[in-house]
PDB file of C-alpha atoms and ligand atoms in Angstrom:
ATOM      1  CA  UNK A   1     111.408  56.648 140.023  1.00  0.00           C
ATOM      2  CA  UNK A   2     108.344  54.954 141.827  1.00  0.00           C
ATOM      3  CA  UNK A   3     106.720  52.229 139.222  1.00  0.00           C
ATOM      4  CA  UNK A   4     105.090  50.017 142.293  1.00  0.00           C
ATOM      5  CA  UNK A   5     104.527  49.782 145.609  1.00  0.00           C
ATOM      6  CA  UNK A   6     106.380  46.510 146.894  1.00  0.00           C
ATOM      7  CA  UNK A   7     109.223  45.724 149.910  1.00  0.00           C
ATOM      8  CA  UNK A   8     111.981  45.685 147.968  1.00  0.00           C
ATOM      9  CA  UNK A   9     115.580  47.012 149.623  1.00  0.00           C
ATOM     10  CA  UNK A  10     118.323  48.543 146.581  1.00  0.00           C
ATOM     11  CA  UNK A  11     121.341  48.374 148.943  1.00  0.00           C
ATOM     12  CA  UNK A  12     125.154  48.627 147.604  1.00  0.00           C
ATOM     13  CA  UNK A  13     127.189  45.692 149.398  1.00  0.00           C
ATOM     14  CA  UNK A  14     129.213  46.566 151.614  1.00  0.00           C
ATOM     15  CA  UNK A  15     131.829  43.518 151.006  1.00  0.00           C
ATOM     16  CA  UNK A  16     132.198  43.910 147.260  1.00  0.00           C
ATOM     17  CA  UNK A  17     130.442  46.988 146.407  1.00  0.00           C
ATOM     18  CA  UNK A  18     127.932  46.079 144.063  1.00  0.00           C
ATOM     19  CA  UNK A  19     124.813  48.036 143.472  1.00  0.00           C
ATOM     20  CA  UNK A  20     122.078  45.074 144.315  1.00  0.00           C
ATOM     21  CA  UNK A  21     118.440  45.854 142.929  1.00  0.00           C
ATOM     22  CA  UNK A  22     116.091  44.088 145.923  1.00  0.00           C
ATOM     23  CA  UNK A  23     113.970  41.631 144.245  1.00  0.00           C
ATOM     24  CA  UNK A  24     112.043  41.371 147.633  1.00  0.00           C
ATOM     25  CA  UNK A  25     112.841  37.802 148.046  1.00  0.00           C
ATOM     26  CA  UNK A  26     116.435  38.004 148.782  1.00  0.00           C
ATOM     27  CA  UNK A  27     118.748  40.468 150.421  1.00  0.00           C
ATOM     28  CA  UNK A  28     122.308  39.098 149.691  1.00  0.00           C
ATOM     29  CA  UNK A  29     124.717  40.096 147.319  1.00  0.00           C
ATOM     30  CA  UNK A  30     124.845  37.714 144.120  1.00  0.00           C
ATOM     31  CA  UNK A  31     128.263  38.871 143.491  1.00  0.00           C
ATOM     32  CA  UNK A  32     130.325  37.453 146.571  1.00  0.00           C
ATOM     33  CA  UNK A  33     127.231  36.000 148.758  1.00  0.00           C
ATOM     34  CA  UNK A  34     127.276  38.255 151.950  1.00  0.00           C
ATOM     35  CA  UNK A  35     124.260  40.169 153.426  1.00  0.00           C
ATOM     36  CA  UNK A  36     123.790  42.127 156.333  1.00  0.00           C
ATOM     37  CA  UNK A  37     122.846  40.690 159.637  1.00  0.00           C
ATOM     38  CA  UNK A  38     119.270  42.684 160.054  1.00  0.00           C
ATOM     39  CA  UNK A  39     116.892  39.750 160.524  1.00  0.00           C
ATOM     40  CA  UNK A  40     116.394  37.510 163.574  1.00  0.00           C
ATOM     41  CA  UNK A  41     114.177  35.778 161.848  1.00  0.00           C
ATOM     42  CA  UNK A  42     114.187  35.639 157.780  1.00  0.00           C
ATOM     43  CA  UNK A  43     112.341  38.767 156.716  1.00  0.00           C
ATOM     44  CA  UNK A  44     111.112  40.378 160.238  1.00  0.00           C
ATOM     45  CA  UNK A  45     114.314  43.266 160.167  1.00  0.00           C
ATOM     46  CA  UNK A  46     114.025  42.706 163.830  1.00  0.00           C
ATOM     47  CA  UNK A  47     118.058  42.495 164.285  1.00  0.00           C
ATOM     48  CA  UNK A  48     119.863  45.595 165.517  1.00  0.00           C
ATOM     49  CA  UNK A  49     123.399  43.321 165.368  1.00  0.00           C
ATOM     50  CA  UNK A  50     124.100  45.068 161.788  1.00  0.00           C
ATOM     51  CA  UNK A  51     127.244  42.788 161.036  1.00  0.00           C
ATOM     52  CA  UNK A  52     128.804  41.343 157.681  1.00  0.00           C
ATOM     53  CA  UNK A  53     126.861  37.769 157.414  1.00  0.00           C
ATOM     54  CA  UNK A  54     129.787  35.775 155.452  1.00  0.00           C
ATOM     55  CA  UNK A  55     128.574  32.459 153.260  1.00  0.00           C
ATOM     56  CA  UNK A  56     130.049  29.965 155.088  1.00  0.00           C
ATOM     57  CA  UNK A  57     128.663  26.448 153.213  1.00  0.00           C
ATOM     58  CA  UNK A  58     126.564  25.815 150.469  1.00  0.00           C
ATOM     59  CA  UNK A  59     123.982  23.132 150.569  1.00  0.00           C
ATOM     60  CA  UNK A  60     123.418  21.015 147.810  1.00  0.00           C
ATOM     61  CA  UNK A  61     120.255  19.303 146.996  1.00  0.00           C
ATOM     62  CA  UNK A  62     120.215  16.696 144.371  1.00  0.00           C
ATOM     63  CA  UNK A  63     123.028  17.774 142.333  1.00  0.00           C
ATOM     64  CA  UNK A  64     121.565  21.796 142.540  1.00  0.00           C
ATOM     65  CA  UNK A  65     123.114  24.382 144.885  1.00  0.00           C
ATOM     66  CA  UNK A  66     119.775  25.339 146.658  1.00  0.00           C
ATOM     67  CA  UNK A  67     120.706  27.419 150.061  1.00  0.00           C
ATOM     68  CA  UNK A  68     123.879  28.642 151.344  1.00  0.00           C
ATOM     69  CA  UNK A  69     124.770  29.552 155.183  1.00  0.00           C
ATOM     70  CA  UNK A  70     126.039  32.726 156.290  1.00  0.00           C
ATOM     71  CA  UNK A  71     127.803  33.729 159.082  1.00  0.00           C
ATOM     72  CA  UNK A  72     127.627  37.192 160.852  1.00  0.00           C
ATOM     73  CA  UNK A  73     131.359  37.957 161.478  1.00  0.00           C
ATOM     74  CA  UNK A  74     130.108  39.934 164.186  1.00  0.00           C
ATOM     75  CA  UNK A  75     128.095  38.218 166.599  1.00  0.00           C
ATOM     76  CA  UNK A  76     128.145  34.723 164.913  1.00  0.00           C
ATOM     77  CA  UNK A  77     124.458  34.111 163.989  1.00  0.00           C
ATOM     78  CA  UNK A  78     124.195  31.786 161.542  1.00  0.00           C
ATOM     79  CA  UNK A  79     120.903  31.694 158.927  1.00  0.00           C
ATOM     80  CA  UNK A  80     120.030  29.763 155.993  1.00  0.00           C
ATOM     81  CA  UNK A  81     119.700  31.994 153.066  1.00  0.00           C
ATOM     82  CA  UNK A  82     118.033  30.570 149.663  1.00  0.00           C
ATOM     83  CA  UNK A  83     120.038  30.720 146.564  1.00  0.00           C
ATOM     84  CA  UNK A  84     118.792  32.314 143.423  1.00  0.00           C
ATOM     85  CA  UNK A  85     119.682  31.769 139.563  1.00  0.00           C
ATOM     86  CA  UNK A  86     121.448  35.539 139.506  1.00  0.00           C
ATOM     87  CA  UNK A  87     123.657  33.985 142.452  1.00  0.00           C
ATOM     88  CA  UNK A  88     127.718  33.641 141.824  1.00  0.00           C
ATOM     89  CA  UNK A  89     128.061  30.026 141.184  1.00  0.00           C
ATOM     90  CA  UNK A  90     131.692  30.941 141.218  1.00  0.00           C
ATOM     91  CA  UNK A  91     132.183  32.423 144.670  1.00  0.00           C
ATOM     92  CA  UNK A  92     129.588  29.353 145.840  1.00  0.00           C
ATOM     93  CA  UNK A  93     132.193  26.417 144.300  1.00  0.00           C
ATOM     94  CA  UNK A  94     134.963  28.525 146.506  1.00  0.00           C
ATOM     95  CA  UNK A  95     133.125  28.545 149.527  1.00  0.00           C
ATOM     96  CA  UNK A  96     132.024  24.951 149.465  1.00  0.00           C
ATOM     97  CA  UNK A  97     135.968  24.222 148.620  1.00  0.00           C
ATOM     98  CA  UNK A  98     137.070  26.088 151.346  1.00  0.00           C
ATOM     99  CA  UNK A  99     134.297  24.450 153.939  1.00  0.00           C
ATOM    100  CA  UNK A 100     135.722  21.193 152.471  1.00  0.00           C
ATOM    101  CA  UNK A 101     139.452  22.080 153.177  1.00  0.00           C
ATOM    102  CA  UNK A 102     138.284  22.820 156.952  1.00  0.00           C
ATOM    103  CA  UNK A 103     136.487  19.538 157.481  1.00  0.00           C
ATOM    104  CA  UNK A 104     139.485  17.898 155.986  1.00  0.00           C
ATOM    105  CA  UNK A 105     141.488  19.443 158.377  1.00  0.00           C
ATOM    106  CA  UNK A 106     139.334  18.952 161.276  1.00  0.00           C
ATOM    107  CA  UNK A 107     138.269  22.400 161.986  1.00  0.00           C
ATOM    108  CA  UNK A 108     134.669  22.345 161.576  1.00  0.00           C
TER     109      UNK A 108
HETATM  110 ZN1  LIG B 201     128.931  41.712 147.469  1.00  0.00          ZN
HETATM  111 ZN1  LIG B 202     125.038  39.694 163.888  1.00  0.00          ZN
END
């Protein structure tokens, strides 16, 4: 069913699953955070690379979760992807627990 023209992507996620509706703004999953690595740069589609961008840290901007980083598991590009409100605040508190466990350790 066609209601409006506008770039918006419906994908299913291919970490978790879920059925995502494409807002046009964002293109990760709000369920566990990943996205597919497609852009070089946010929004141009211009990557061939096609890999499993993990979140990777959260960043935190005056008390509010505002972006997280993602990681492509496959070639390692890293992006900044902005959060929205339907976004797992969940799987983002494990993430940024996990990213403080590394630095603890030293591994980051
Ligand atoms: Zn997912
Ligand atoms: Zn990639």
């Amino acid at each position: 069913m066609k209601q409006f023209q506008r770039t918006v992507e419906d994908f299913t996620c291919e970490q978790c699953g879920t059925f995502v509706t494409g807002n046009g703004y964002t293109n990760h999953c709000p369920n566990c955070l990943y996205s597919k690595h497609v852009d070089r740069f946010p929004g141009d589609r211009a990557s061939t690379c096609g890999g499993l961008m993990k979140p990777i840290d959260v960043i935190v901007h005056a008390g509010e979760m505002v972006d997280v980083i993602q990681e492509c598991q496959r070639c390692g590009h890293r992006h900044t992807n902005k959060l929205s409100d339907m976004d797992n605040r969940e799987v983002l508190m494990q993430v940024m627990a996990e990213q403080a466990e590394k630095r603890a350790k030293g591994l980051v």
